[in-house]
Coordinates of C-alpha atoms in Angstrom, one line a residue:
M185 CA 14.4 -9.5 -7.2
S186 CA 12.3 -12.6 -6.5
K187 CA 9.0 -12.3 -4.6
I188 CA 9.3 -11.6 -0.9
Q189 CA 8.4 -14.5 1.2
A190 CA 8.6 -14.0 5.0
S191 CA 6.8 -17.3 5.7
S192 CA 5.5 -20.3 3.9
A193 CA 2.1 -20.1 5.6
L194 CA 0.4 -17.8 3.0
K195 CA 2.8 -18.1 0.1
R196 CA 0.2 -19.2 -2.4
F197 CA -1.8 -16.0 -2.0
R198 CA -1.3 -12.6 -3.8
V199 CA -2.6 -9.5 -2.1
L200 CA -3.0 -6.1 -3.8
D201 CA -2.7 -3.4 -1.2
L202 CA -4.4 -0.1 -2.2
S203 CA -4.7 1.1 1.4
R204 CA -3.2 4.0 3.1
V205 CA -2.7 5.5 6.6
R206 CA -2.9 2.8 9.3
A207 CA -6.0 0.4 9.3
G208 CA -5.4 -1.0 5.9
P209 CA -1.6 -1.4 6.1
T210 CA -2.1 -3.0 9.6
C211 CA -4.3 -5.6 8.0
V212 CA -2.0 -6.3 5.1
R213 CA 1.1 -6.4 7.2
M214 CA -0.2 -9.5 8.9
L215 CA -0.7 -11.2 5.6
A216 CA 2.7 -10.1 4.4
D217 CA 4.5 -11.3 7.5
F218 CA 2.9 -14.7 7.0
G219 CA 4.2 -15.0 3.5
A220 CA 1.6 -13.6 1.1
D221 CA 3.0 -11.9 -2.0
V222 CA 1.9 -8.3 -1.2
I223 CA 2.1 -5.6 -3.9
R224 CA 1.6 -2.2 -2.4
I225 CA 0.0 0.0 -5.1
E226 CA 0.4 3.7 -4.7
P227 CA 0.1 6.7 -7.0
P228 CA 3.3 8.1 -8.6
V229 CA 5.1 10.8 -6.7
G230 CA 3.1 14.0 -6.7
V231 CA -0.3 12.6 -7.8
D232 CA -1.8 12.3 -4.3
P233 CA -1.1 15.3 -1.9
N234 CA -2.0 13.1 1.0
A235 CA -0.1 10.0 0.0
N236 CA 2.2 10.1 3.1
M237 CA -0.5 11.1 5.6
F238 CA 0.8 10.5 9.2
A239 CA 3.5 8.1 8.2
D240 CA 5.2 11.1 6.6
V241 CA 8.8 9.9 6.6
R242 CA 9.2 6.8 4.4
L243 CA 12.3 5.7 6.2
G244 CA 10.8 6.5 9.6
G245 CA 9.9 3.8 12.0
D246 CA 6.1 4.1 11.6
F247 CA 6.0 3.7 7.8
Q248 CA 8.6 1.0 7.9
N249 CA 6.8 -1.0 10.6
L250 CA 3.5 -0.8 8.7
N251 CA 4.8 -1.7 5.2
R252 CA 7.6 -4.2 5.6
N253 CA 7.7 -7.3 3.5
K254 CA 5.8 -5.6 0.6
R255 CA 6.7 -4.8 -2.9
S256 CA 5.8 -1.4 -4.4
L257 CA 4.1 -0.6 -7.7
T258 CA 3.1 2.9 -8.7
L259 CA -0.2 3.3 -10.6
N260 CA -2.2 6.5 -11.3
L261 CA -5.6 4.9 -11.3
K262 CA -7.2 8.0 -12.8
K263 CA -5.5 6.8 -16.0
P264 CA -7.2 4.0 -18.0
E265 CA -3.8 2.5 -18.8
A266 CA -3.1 2.2 -15.1
R267 CA -6.4 0.6 -14.4
E268 CA -5.7 -1.9 -17.1
V269 CA -2.5 -2.9 -15.3
L270 CA -4.5 -3.2 -12.0
Y271 CA -7.1 -5.4 -13.8
Q272 CA -4.4 -7.7 -15.1
L273 CA -3.1 -8.1 -11.6
V274 CA -6.6 -8.8 -10.3
Q275 CA -6.9 -11.7 -12.7
D276 CA -4.4 -13.8 -10.7
A277 CA -4.7 -12.1 -7.3
D278 CA -6.6 -13.5 -4.3
V279 CA -7.2 -10.3 -2.3
V280 CA -7.6 -6.6 -2.9
V281 CA -7.5 -4.3 0.2
E282 CA -8.6 -0.7 0.1
N283 CA -9.7 1.9 2.6
W284 CA -11.0 4.7 0.5
R285 CA -14.4 6.4 1.1
P286 CA -17.1 4.1 -0.3
D287 CA -17.9 6.2 -3.3
V288 CA -14.2 6.4 -4.5
K289 CA -13.8 2.7 -5.3
A290 CA -16.9 2.8 -7.6
R291 CA -15.6 5.9 -9.4
L292 CA -12.3 4.2 -10.1
G293 CA -13.8 0.8 -11.0
V294 CA -12.4 -1.0 -8.0
D295 CA -15.7 -1.9 -6.4
Y296 CA -16.6 -5.6 -5.8
E297 CA -18.9 -6.0 -8.7
S298 CA -16.3 -4.7 -11.2
L299 CA -13.5 -6.9 -9.7
K300 CA -15.8 -9.9 -9.6
K301 CA -16.3 -9.8 -13.3
I302 CA -12.6 -10.0 -13.8
N303 CA -11.9 -12.7 -11.2
P304 CA -14.9 -14.4 -9.5
R305 CA -12.5 -15.7 -6.9
I306 CA -11.3 -12.3 -5.8
I307 CA -11.8 -11.1 -2.2
L308 CA -12.2 -7.4 -1.9
A309 CA -11.5 -6.1 1.7
S310 CA -12.7 -2.6 2.4
I311 CA -12.2 -0.5 5.5
S312 CA -14.1 2.7 5.9
G313 CA -14.6 5.2 8.7
F314 CA -18.3 4.6 9.3
G315 CA -19.5 1.9 7.0
Q316 CA -20.1 1.3 3.3
D317 CA -23.6 2.8 3.5
G318 CA -25.8 4.7 5.9
P319 CA -26.0 8.4 6.8
Y320 CA -22.3 8.8 7.6
A321 CA -20.9 6.6 4.8
K322 CA -19.2 9.4 2.9
R323 CA -17.7 11.1 5.9
P324 CA -13.9 10.9 6.3
G325 CA -13.0 9.0 9.5
F326 CA -9.8 9.2 11.6
D327 CA -9.0 7.2 14.7
Q328 CA -9.6 10.0 17.2
I329 CA -12.9 11.0 15.7
V330 CA -14.1 7.4 16.0
Q331 CA -12.7 7.0 19.6
G332 CA -15.0 9.8 20.5
M333 CA -18.0 8.6 18.6
G334 CA -17.5 5.0 19.6
G335 CA -17.7 5.7 23.3
M336 CA -14.1 5.0 24.2
M337 CA -13.1 8.5 25.1
S338 CA -16.0 8.8 27.6
I339 CA -14.7 5.9 29.7
T340 CA -11.0 6.6 29.4
G341 CA -9.2 8.8 32.0
L342 CA -9.7 9.8 35.6
P343 CA -13.3 10.4 37.0
G344 CA -14.4 13.9 36.1
Q345 CA -11.4 14.5 33.9
G346 CA -13.4 14.9 30.7
P347 CA -12.9 12.7 27.6
V348 CA -9.5 11.3 27.0
R349 CA -8.2 9.5 23.9
A350 CA -6.3 6.3 24.2
G351 CA -2.5 6.5 23.7
I352 CA -2.7 4.2 20.7
A353 CA -4.8 4.1 17.5
V354 CA -7.3 1.6 18.8
A355 CA -9.9 2.1 16.1
D356 CA -7.4 1.9 13.3
S357 CA -5.5 -1.1 14.6
S358 CA -8.6 -3.1 15.6
A359 CA -10.2 -2.4 12.2
G360 CA -7.1 -3.7 10.5
L361 CA -7.0 -6.9 12.6
Y362 CA -10.7 -7.6 12.2
T363 CA -10.3 -7.2 8.4
A364 CA -7.3 -9.6 8.3
L365 CA -9.5 -12.1 10.2
G366 CA -12.3 -11.5 7.7
I367 CA -10.0 -12.1 4.8
L368 CA -8.6 -15.3 6.2
T369 CA -12.2 -16.5 6.8
A370 CA -13.2 -15.6 3.3
L371 CA -10.2 -17.5 1.9
L372 CA -11.1 -20.6 3.9
E373 CA -14.7 -20.4 2.7
R374 CA -13.6 -20.0 -0.9
E375 CA -11.9 -23.4 -0.7
E376 CA -15.4 -24.9 -0.5
S377 CA -17.5 -22.5 -2.6
G378 CA -14.9 -21.5 -5.2
E379 CA -16.1 -17.9 -5.0
G380 CA -14.8 -14.8 -3.5
Q381 CA -16.7 -12.2 -1.6
W382 CA -16.7 -8.7 -0.3
V383 CA -15.3 -8.3 3.2
H384 CA -15.8 -4.9 4.9
T385 CA -15.6 -3.3 8.3
S386 CA -15.5 0.2 9.6
L387 CA -13.4 2.0 12.2
L388 CA -16.6 2.8 14.1
H389 CA -17.9 -0.8 14.3
A390 CA -14.4 -2.1 15.2
Q391 CA -14.0 0.5 18.0
I392 CA -17.4 -0.4 19.5
A393 CA -16.6 -4.1 19.3
M394 CA -13.4 -3.3 21.3
L395 CA -15.6 -1.9 24.1
D396 CA -16.6 -5.5 24.7
F397 CA -17.7 -6.0 28.3
Q398 CA -18.3 -2.3 28.8
A399 CA -20.9 -2.2 26.0
A400 CA -22.4 -5.6 27.0
R401 CA -22.9 -4.3 30.6
Y402 CA -24.9 -1.4 29.3
L403 CA -26.9 -3.3 26.7
N404 CA -27.9 -6.0 29.1
E405 CA -27.9 -4.6 32.6
G406 CA -28.3 -0.9 31.9
D407 CA -25.0 -0.3 33.7
E408 CA -23.6 2.8 32.0
P409 CA -19.8 2.8 31.8
V410 CA -18.0 5.9 33.2
Q411 CA -14.4 7.0 33.7
A412 CA -12.8 4.8 36.4
G413 CA -9.3 6.0 36.0
N414 CA -6.8 3.2 37.0
D415 CA -9.4 1.2 38.8
H416 CA -11.1 -1.7 37.1
P417 CA -14.8 -0.9 36.6
T418 CA -16.2 -4.1 38.1
S419 CA -13.4 -5.9 40.0
C420 CA -11.9 -4.7 43.3
P421 CA -9.1 -4.3 44.3
M422 CA -7.7 -4.1 40.7
G423 CA -5.8 -1.1 39.6
L424 CA -2.8 1.1 40.1
F425 CA -1.0 1.5 43.5
Y426 CA 2.4 2.9 44.6
G427 CA 5.3 1.2 46.3
S428 CA 7.9 3.2 48.1
D429 CA 9.7 3.8 44.7
G430 CA 7.0 3.9 42.1
P431 CA 3.8 2.6 40.6
F432 CA 2.6 -0.9 39.9
N433 CA -0.7 -2.7 39.0
I434 CA -2.5 -5.5 40.9
G435 CA -5.4 -7.6 39.8
V436 CA -7.6 -9.3 42.4
S437 CA -10.7 -11.0 41.0
G438 CA -13.0 -13.3 42.9
D439 CA -13.1 -14.3 46.6
G440 CA -10.4 -16.9 46.3
Q441 CA -7.9 -14.4 45.1
W442 CA -9.0 -11.9 47.6
R443 CA -8.3 -14.3 50.5
K444 CA -4.8 -15.1 49.1
F445 CA -4.1 -11.4 48.7
C446 CA -5.1 -10.6 52.3
E447 CA -2.9 -13.5 53.5
A448 CA 0.0 -12.3 51.5
L449 CA -0.2 -8.8 53.0
D450 CA -0.7 -10.3 56.5
K451 CA -4.1 -8.7 56.7
S452 CA -6.4 -11.7 57.3
E453 CA -8.7 -9.4 59.3
W454 CA -9.8 -7.9 56.0
I455 CA -11.3 -11.2 54.9
T456 CA -14.0 -11.1 57.6
D457 CA -14.5 -7.3 57.5
S458 CA -18.1 -6.8 56.4
R459 CA -17.1 -4.0 54.1
F460 CA -14.9 -6.3 52.1
E461 CA -16.6 -9.8 52.3
T462 CA -17.9 -9.9 48.7
V463 CA -17.0 -8.5 45.3
Q464 CA -20.0 -6.2 45.5
S465 CA -19.2 -4.9 48.9
R466 CA -15.5 -4.3 48.0
R467 CA -16.6 -2.3 45.0
Q468 CA -19.0 -0.3 47.1
H469 CA -16.2 0.5 49.6
R470 CA -13.5 0.8 47.0
S471 CA -12.1 4.1 48.2
E472 CA -11.7 2.9 51.8
L473 CA -10.2 -0.4 50.7
N474 CA -7.8 1.2 48.3
S475 CA -6.6 3.6 51.0
L476 CA -5.9 0.7 53.4
I477 CA -4.0 -1.2 50.7
Q478 CA -2.0 1.8 49.7
D479 CA -0.9 2.3 53.3
V480 CA 0.6 -1.2 53.2
F481 CA 2.2 -0.9 49.8
S482 CA 3.9 2.4 50.5
Q483 CA 6.2 0.6 53.0
R484 CA 8.1 -1.6 50.5
S485 CA 9.5 -1.4 46.9
V486 CA 7.7 -2.3 43.7
E487 CA 10.1 -5.1 43.2
Y488 CA 9.2 -6.6 46.6
W489 CA 5.5 -6.4 46.0
V490 CA 5.7 -7.8 42.4
A491 CA 7.7 -10.8 43.6
L492 CA 5.5 -11.4 46.8
L493 CA 2.1 -11.1 45.1
N494 CA 3.0 -13.1 42.0
T495 CA 4.3 -15.9 44.2
A496 CA 0.9 -15.8 46.0
G497 CA -0.9 -16.2 42.6
I498 CA -2.0 -12.5 42.4
P499 CA -1.4 -10.9 39.0
T500 CA 0.9 -8.0 39.6
G501 CA 3.3 -6.0 37.4
P502 CA 5.3 -2.8 37.3
V503 CA 4.3 0.2 35.2
Y504 CA 7.0 0.6 32.5
T505 CA 7.9 3.4 30.2
V506 CA 8.3 2.2 26.6
P507 CA 12.2 2.1 27.0
Q508 CA 11.8 0.1 30.3
M509 CA 9.3 -2.2 28.6
F510 CA 11.8 -3.2 25.9
E511 CA 14.4 -4.0 28.6
D512 CA 12.2 -6.5 30.5
P513 CA 13.7 -10.0 30.3
Q514 CA 10.3 -11.7 29.4
I515 CA 9.7 -9.2 26.7
Q516 CA 13.1 -9.8 25.3
H517 CA 12.5 -13.6 25.5
L518 CA 9.3 -13.2 23.5
K519 CA 11.3 -11.5 20.7
V520 CA 8.8 -8.7 20.3
S521 CA 11.2 -6.8 18.1
K522 CA 13.5 -7.7 15.2
A523 CA 16.3 -5.8 13.5
V524 CA 16.6 -5.9 9.7
E525 CA 19.6 -4.5 7.9
D526 CA 19.6 -2.9 4.5
E527 CA 22.7 -2.0 2.6
E528 CA 21.5 1.5 1.8
V529 CA 19.3 2.4 4.7
G530 CA 21.1 0.6 7.6
I531 CA 19.3 -1.1 10.5
K532 CA 15.6 -0.7 11.2
H533 CA 13.8 -2.3 14.1
F534 CA 10.3 -3.8 13.7
I535 CA 7.6 -5.1 16.0
T536 CA 7.0 -8.8 15.3
Q537 CA 3.6 -10.5 15.0
P538 CA 2.3 -11.5 18.4
V539 CA 0.9 -14.8 17.2
N540 CA 3.2 -17.8 16.7
L541 CA 2.8 -20.9 14.6
S542 CA 4.9 -23.9 15.4
R543 CA 5.9 -24.7 11.8
T544 CA 5.1 -21.6 9.6
T545 CA 5.5 -18.6 11.9
A546 CA 5.6 -15.1 10.6
D547 CA 8.8 -13.2 10.1
V548 CA 10.1 -9.8 9.0
V549 CA 12.7 -10.1 6.2
T550 CA 12.7 -6.8 4.3
L551 CA 12.2 -3.1 4.9
A552 CA 9.3 -1.2 3.5
P553 CA 9.8 -0.7 -0.2
K554 CA 11.0 2.5 -1.8
W555 CA 8.3 4.4 -3.7
G556 CA 7.7 2.3 -6.9
E557 CA 10.7 0.2 -6.2
H558 CA 9.3 -2.9 -7.9
T559 CA 7.3 -1.2 -10.7
N560 CA 9.5 -2.4 -13.5
E561 CA 9.8 -5.9 -12.0
I562 CA 6.0 -6.3 -11.6
L563 CA 5.2 -5.0 -15.0
T564 CA 7.7 -7.4 -16.5
E565 CA 6.0 -10.2 -14.7
L566 CA 2.8 -9.1 -16.5
N567 CA 4.8 -9.4 -19.8
Y568 CA 5.1 -5.6 -20.5
S569 CA 8.0 -4.8 -22.7
K570 CA 10.6 -2.2 -21.9
T571 CA 9.0 0.0 -24.6
Q572 CA 5.6 -0.4 -23.1
I573 CA 6.9 0.4 -19.6
A574 CA 8.6 3.5 -20.8
H575 CA 5.3 4.6 -22.5
L576 CA 3.4 4.1 -19.2
K577 CA 5.9 6.2 -17.4
E578 CA 5.8 8.9 -20.1
I579 CA 2.0 9.3 -19.8
G580 CA 2.1 9.3 -16.0
A581 CA 0.2 6.0 -15.6
V582 CA 3.0 4.6 -13.4

């Protein structure tokens, strides 16, 4: 089998993926979809009891979606012979990605200083729960733990409900995306300096960065974010309402949109109502205003209001279930999913990359690899003979 190439954009780069769970594979998936030669390095079957953590079914949608477009090589890095294979790969690689606890990489000789001696151009990308140093550096970190510590659960949910986790792995996914951005930045910088560097982030820092305006409000104005439910914390009216047949969201921001909104609802008297004249006064009287708006919305269908308000320039949209979402004509037009067929496995569906390039866009061309599927192929590329490969397997190195 030749190297997998989903796009020509990053075809000149080789990435060694030592990562597990979600944040690391999310990062590497982006590089793979844009054409990097990605080798997923994982321990042989039975070596790591947590090897399939969360994505526990290799043919399941989660694992497949995270690890498509990659080749798989098994290496037991506790064995010196396996580390030698890794070091040979590092000689010609561009990026190594790992998300072990900080002390593990040093123990296995996969820390930046060790890799830099082998290849000064190498970029090591590390993702941890809490950072590479500091009082929590050695703690294990999962997405929900970090959602709690990073402030997100305190502002999610209905007022007074108590902390609520987001329905997606925000810390994991954002850490993966920030790491991919860091890797691409380091690759660009290397073109000038000729040197690699260590790129690292943590789930905790990435989660806090995703708080964005909520954190900035507190740091600069002392405005502590709290649970606002389906209402926007600063703009009004912006949130969830109900038509006669279901829920939908509206977003009215600024006085210009407010006037258009009132006119569209044939409620021009609200424009001059002292309670609603400014953004600040509307927020102060949010409960009264929302009640008045809801009385109007309850008279007609969601479809009616979505059409009317969008025509008036007011952002409005239905609230979909996931199955309904995939049936929406705009979402289908955007080609957010792609089916890939495999002779043995059948058809699997993948979420495509949300960023498009006009000439060298990303693609999904293969399913996630079987465990160690490309071990012989990659070792042969490193000039290992059949006898040497058999020996590595015999001693449990691959």
